[in-house]
Amino acid sequence: MSSPPLDLTARLLLTPQDPEGPARAARLKELGFHEEPVAQLDAYAHELARITDAPVAAVNLIDEERQYFAGLYDASVDPAKGPVDPNGGFGREMPRNLGFCVHVVARRTALVLEDVRDFARFGVNAVVDEVGVTSYLGAPLIDPATGMALGTVCVVDTRPRPWGQQGLRTIKKMAAEVQQEIVRGRP
């Protein structure tokens, strides 16, 4: 009896496949998350940016087609205009195929990229050249009711960062706090 041929193409995909996308989108709606910023999640993002000294931090919810930053802090945005300027800065929404959070959701584990350019899979992502992301640290938001990763808590920087074990502990701790808020329903 012969085994089926080995399909290596899935390992080469820059954006992981996401069979849970429709169920995740439905669960996020069930929890009360739609397409608007959440002030409490913006506060979590701001606190995470402060703790890690990163210029951008986010609570990122991922559906079938896109990533939505329900919580976002972007230091490049004029604070007089509020926590996020919809016409500038990092922005609230990104296609699913950009960035690194989709990898965290697919893996259901934290991802530490001190310099994304050191990894062929990540260094060719458009956010490296278009947005200037050089360093990434993210952890999944796991829904205890379904076991699905609903999104991430992440920080990015435009310079390489030695996040180390302290950064990993910090991002996991913040993800656990945010996760509790999310599963209670819309904060």
mmCIF file of C-alpha atoms in Angstrom:
data_model
loop_
_atom_site.group_PDB
_atom_site.id
_atom_site.type_symbol
_atom_site.label_atom_id
_atom_site.label_comp_id
_atom_site.label_asym_id
_atom_site.label_seq_id
_atom_site.Cartn_x
_atom_site.Cartn_y
_atom_site.Cartn_z
ATOM 1 C CA MET A 1 0.000 0.000 0.000
ATOM 2 C CA SER A 2 1.496 3.321 -1.026
ATOM 3 C CA SER A 3 1.100 6.552 0.902
ATOM 4 C CA PRO A 4 -0.426 9.633 -0.641
ATOM 5 C CA PRO A 5 2.084 12.007 -2.203
ATOM 6 C CA LEU A 6 3.566 14.528 0.179
ATOM 7 C CA ASP A 7 2.211 18.027 -0.467
ATOM 8 C CA LEU A 8 4.858 20.581 0.461
ATOM 9 C CA THR A 9 3.019 23.557 -1.017
ATOM 10 C CA ALA A 10 1.193 24.289 2.246
ATOM 11 C CA ARG A 11 4.561 24.834 3.931
ATOM 12 C CA LEU A 12 5.513 27.386 1.286
ATOM 13 C CA LEU A 13 2.438 29.566 1.634
ATOM 14 C CA LEU A 14 3.300 32.984 2.995
ATOM 15 C CA THR A 15 -0.168 33.358 4.487
ATOM 16 C CA PRO A 16 -1.347 30.291 6.389
ATOM 17 C CA GLN A 17 -4.573 28.615 5.370
ATOM 18 C CA ASP A 18 -7.443 29.437 7.713
ATOM 19 C CA PRO A 19 -10.239 26.873 7.768
ATOM 20 C CA GLU A 20 -11.593 28.426 11.011
ATOM 21 C CA GLY A 21 -12.087 31.878 9.450
ATOM 22 C CA PRO A 22 -15.890 31.679 9.041
ATOM 23 C CA ALA A 23 -16.393 30.222 12.533
ATOM 24 C CA ARG A 24 -14.055 32.847 14.032
ATOM 25 C CA ALA A 25 -15.938 35.680 12.310
ATOM 26 C CA ALA A 26 -19.241 34.324 13.649
ATOM 27 C CA ARG A 27 -17.813 33.969 17.170
ATOM 28 C CA LEU A 28 -16.480 37.532 17.161
ATOM 29 C CA LYS A 29 -19.922 38.830 16.167
ATOM 30 C CA GLU A 30 -21.506 36.667 18.869
ATOM 31 C CA LEU A 31 -19.164 38.290 21.410
ATOM 32 C CA GLY A 32 -20.222 41.751 20.210
ATOM 33 C CA PHE A 33 -17.229 42.735 18.108
ATOM 34 C CA HIS A 34 -18.019 44.448 14.856
ATOM 35 C CA GLU A 35 -16.100 47.081 12.949
ATOM 36 C CA GLU A 36 -15.478 49.820 15.437
ATOM 37 C CA PRO A 37 -12.652 50.615 17.834
ATOM 38 C CA VAL A 38 -13.058 49.592 21.461
ATOM 39 C CA ALA A 39 -11.809 52.222 23.916
ATOM 40 C CA GLN A 40 -10.847 49.661 26.567
ATOM 41 C CA LEU A 41 -8.821 47.683 24.023
ATOM 42 C CA ASP A 42 -7.147 50.915 22.876
ATOM 43 C CA ALA A 43 -6.152 51.403 26.531
ATOM 44 C CA TYR A 44 -4.705 47.864 26.678
ATOM 45 C CA ALA A 45 -2.720 48.561 23.499
ATOM 46 C CA HIS A 46 -1.418 51.840 24.905
ATOM 47 C CA GLU A 47 -0.340 50.131 28.121
ATOM 48 C CA LEU A 48 1.408 47.363 26.179
ATOM 49 C CA ALA A 49 3.255 49.950 24.076
ATOM 50 C CA ARG A 50 4.327 51.706 27.272
ATOM 51 C CA ILE A 51 5.527 48.503 28.957
ATOM 52 C CA THR A 52 7.477 47.298 25.913
ATOM 53 C CA ASP A 53 8.570 50.752 24.741
ATOM 54 C CA ALA A 54 7.232 49.915 21.277
ATOM 55 C CA PRO A 55 5.845 52.536 18.882
ATOM 56 C CA VAL A 56 2.846 50.383 17.856
ATOM 57 C CA ALA A 57 0.752 47.921 19.859
ATOM 58 C CA ALA A 58 -2.555 46.317 18.958
ATOM 59 C CA VAL A 59 -5.366 43.993 19.907
ATOM 60 C CA ASN A 60 -5.997 42.405 16.540
ATOM 61 C CA LEU A 61 -9.165 40.432 15.702
ATOM 62 C CA ILE A 62 -8.985 38.352 12.535
ATOM 63 C CA ASP A 63 -11.910 37.281 10.384
ATOM 64 C CA GLU A 64 -12.053 35.517 7.015
ATOM 65 C CA GLU A 65 -10.779 38.402 4.897
ATOM 66 C CA ARG A 66 -9.017 40.906 7.104
ATOM 67 C CA GLN A 67 -7.443 41.888 10.353
ATOM 68 C CA TYR A 68 -9.147 44.544 12.446
ATOM 69 C CA PHE A 69 -7.285 46.385 15.180
ATOM 70 C CA ALA A 70 -10.081 46.763 17.750
ATOM 71 C CA GLY A 71 -7.437 48.108 20.118
ATOM 72 C CA LEU A 72 -4.586 50.179 18.733
ATOM 73 C CA TYR A 73 -1.867 52.506 19.892
ATOM 74 C CA ASP A 74 0.349 54.180 17.284
ATOM 75 C CA ALA A 75 2.916 56.665 18.601
ATOM 76 C CA SER A 76 3.230 58.277 15.152
ATOM 77 C CA VAL A 77 -0.307 59.625 15.351
ATOM 78 C CA ASP A 78 -0.837 63.103 16.746
ATOM 79 C CA PRO A 79 -2.191 62.611 20.312
ATOM 80 C CA ALA A 80 -4.366 65.710 19.877
ATOM 81 C CA LYS A 81 -6.413 63.762 17.314
ATOM 82 C CA GLY A 82 -7.109 60.909 19.743
ATOM 83 C CA PRO A 83 -5.558 57.459 20.078
ATOM 84 C CA VAL A 84 -5.776 56.674 16.342
ATOM 85 C CA ASP A 85 -6.093 58.943 13.328
ATOM 86 C CA PRO A 86 -8.203 57.132 10.699
ATOM 87 C CA ASN A 87 -6.406 59.059 7.932
ATOM 88 C CA GLY A 88 -2.841 58.337 9.008
ATOM 89 C CA GLY A 89 -0.552 56.232 11.122
ATOM 90 C CA PHE A 90 -0.795 52.459 11.199
ATOM 91 C CA GLY A 91 -4.544 52.282 10.498
ATOM 92 C CA ARG A 92 -7.306 50.082 11.929
ATOM 93 C CA GLU A 93 -7.593 47.475 9.202
ATOM 94 C CA MET A 94 -5.269 45.337 7.114
ATOM 95 C CA PRO A 95 -5.807 42.532 4.617
ATOM 96 C CA ARG A 96 -5.400 39.087 6.134
ATOM 97 C CA ASN A 97 -2.333 38.354 4.011
ATOM 98 C CA LEU A 98 -0.276 41.214 5.480
ATOM 99 C CA GLY A 99 1.607 41.097 8.731
ATOM 100 C CA PHE A 100 2.420 38.332 11.129
ATOM 101 C CA CYS A 101 -0.658 37.976 13.365
ATOM 102 C CA VAL A 102 -2.262 35.426 11.025
ATOM 103 C CA HIS A 103 0.707 33.155 11.726
ATOM 104 C CA VAL A 104 0.145 33.493 15.480
ATOM 105 C CA VAL A 105 -3.534 32.616 15.012
ATOM 106 C CA ALA A 106 -2.713 29.598 12.823
ATOM 107 C CA ARG A 107 -0.039 28.360 15.259
ATOM 108 C CA ARG A 108 -1.977 29.245 18.430
ATOM 109 C CA THR A 109 1.299 30.203 20.051
ATOM 110 C CA ALA A 110 3.380 33.324 20.556
ATOM 111 C CA LEU A 111 5.717 34.519 17.827
ATOM 112 C CA VAL A 112 8.912 36.439 18.544
ATOM 113 C CA LEU A 113 10.667 38.040 15.573
ATOM 114 C CA GLU A 114 13.504 40.228 16.789
ATOM 115 C CA ASP A 115 14.352 41.106 13.163
ATOM 116 C CA VAL A 116 11.796 39.862 10.640
ATOM 117 C CA ARG A 117 14.351 40.210 7.837
ATOM 118 C CA ASP A 118 16.248 37.245 9.317
ATOM 119 C CA PHE A 119 13.421 34.903 8.240
ATOM 120 C CA ALA A 120 12.661 34.394 4.547
ATOM 121 C CA ARG A 121 9.009 33.610 5.240
ATOM 122 C CA PHE A 122 8.461 36.811 7.208
ATOM 123 C CA GLY A 123 11.010 39.180 5.675
ATOM 124 C CA VAL A 124 9.173 39.256 2.325
ATOM 125 C CA ASN A 125 5.880 40.353 3.878
ATOM 126 C CA ALA A 126 4.712 43.693 2.456
ATOM 127 C CA VAL A 127 4.533 45.337 5.906
ATOM 128 C CA VAL A 128 8.328 45.215 6.050
ATOM 129 C CA ASP A 129 8.780 47.532 3.058
ATOM 130 C CA GLU A 130 5.452 49.393 2.999
ATOM 131 C CA VAL A 131 4.996 50.064 6.714
ATOM 132 C CA GLY A 132 8.562 49.662 7.957
ATOM 133 C CA VAL A 133 7.922 46.817 10.405
ATOM 134 C CA THR A 134 11.239 45.270 11.389
ATOM 135 C CA SER A 135 10.422 43.624 14.720
ATOM 136 C CA TYR A 136 7.304 41.776 15.917
ATOM 137 C CA LEU A 137 6.104 40.210 19.157
ATOM 138 C CA GLY A 138 2.631 38.662 19.363
ATOM 139 C CA ALA A 139 0.551 36.181 21.359
ATOM 140 C CA PRO A 140 -2.825 34.581 20.530
ATOM 141 C CA LEU A 141 -6.176 35.370 22.107
ATOM 142 C CA ILE A 142 -7.678 31.912 22.658
ATOM 143 C CA ASP A 143 -11.426 31.588 23.183
ATOM 144 C CA PRO A 144 -11.862 29.020 25.975
ATOM 145 C CA ALA A 145 -15.382 28.156 24.767
ATOM 146 C CA THR A 146 -14.293 27.122 21.265
ATOM 147 C CA GLY A 147 -10.511 26.691 21.465
ATOM 148 C CA MET A 148 -10.153 29.029 18.493
ATOM 149 C CA ALA A 149 -7.598 31.794 18.345
ATOM 150 C CA LEU A 150 -9.735 34.910 17.825
ATOM 151 C CA GLY A 151 -6.831 37.234 17.194
ATOM 152 C CA THR A 152 -3.674 38.512 18.834
ATOM 153 C CA VAL A 153 -2.089 41.014 21.128
ATOM 154 C CA CYS A 154 1.044 42.328 19.430
ATOM 155 C CA VAL A 155 3.708 45.010 19.301
ATOM 156 C CA VAL A 156 5.852 46.076 16.360
ATOM 157 C CA ASP A 157 8.848 48.299 15.916
ATOM 158 C CA THR A 158 10.689 49.817 12.974
ATOM 159 C CA ARG A 159 14.034 48.669 14.352
ATOM 160 C CA PRO A 160 15.279 45.251 15.461
ATOM 161 C CA ARG A 161 14.376 44.523 19.078
ATOM 162 C CA PRO A 162 15.842 41.909 21.412
ATOM 163 C CA TRP A 163 12.477 41.062 23.025
ATOM 164 C CA GLY A 164 13.959 38.162 25.001
ATOM 165 C CA GLN A 165 12.202 36.108 27.643
ATOM 166 C CA GLN A 166 10.891 39.228 29.389
ATOM 167 C CA GLY A 167 9.148 40.373 26.203
ATOM 168 C CA LEU A 168 7.646 36.932 25.708
ATOM 169 C CA ARG A 169 6.361 36.842 29.316
ATOM 170 C CA THR A 170 4.932 40.357 28.926
ATOM 171 C CA ILE A 171 3.060 39.633 25.683
ATOM 172 C CA LYS A 172 1.626 36.370 27.049
ATOM 173 C CA LYS A 173 0.508 38.085 30.271
ATOM 174 C CA MET A 174 -1.187 40.895 28.356
ATOM 175 C CA ALA A 175 -2.842 38.390 26.003
ATOM 176 C CA ALA A 176 -4.255 36.507 29.005
ATOM 177 C CA GLU A 177 -5.716 39.740 30.429
ATOM 178 C CA VAL A 178 -7.224 40.843 27.122
ATOM 179 C CA GLN A 179 -8.544 37.337 26.458
ATOM 180 C CA GLN A 180 -10.553 37.453 29.687
ATOM 181 C CA GLU A 181 -12.111 40.764 28.653
ATOM 182 C CA ILE A 182 -12.960 39.523 25.165
ATOM 183 C CA VAL A 183 -14.684 36.314 26.248
ATOM 184 C CA ARG A 184 -16.834 38.265 28.700
ATOM 185 C CA GLY A 185 -18.263 39.965 25.637
ATOM 186 C CA ARG A 186 -17.682 43.395 24.256
ATOM 187 C CA PRO A 187 -15.618 45.392 26.821
#
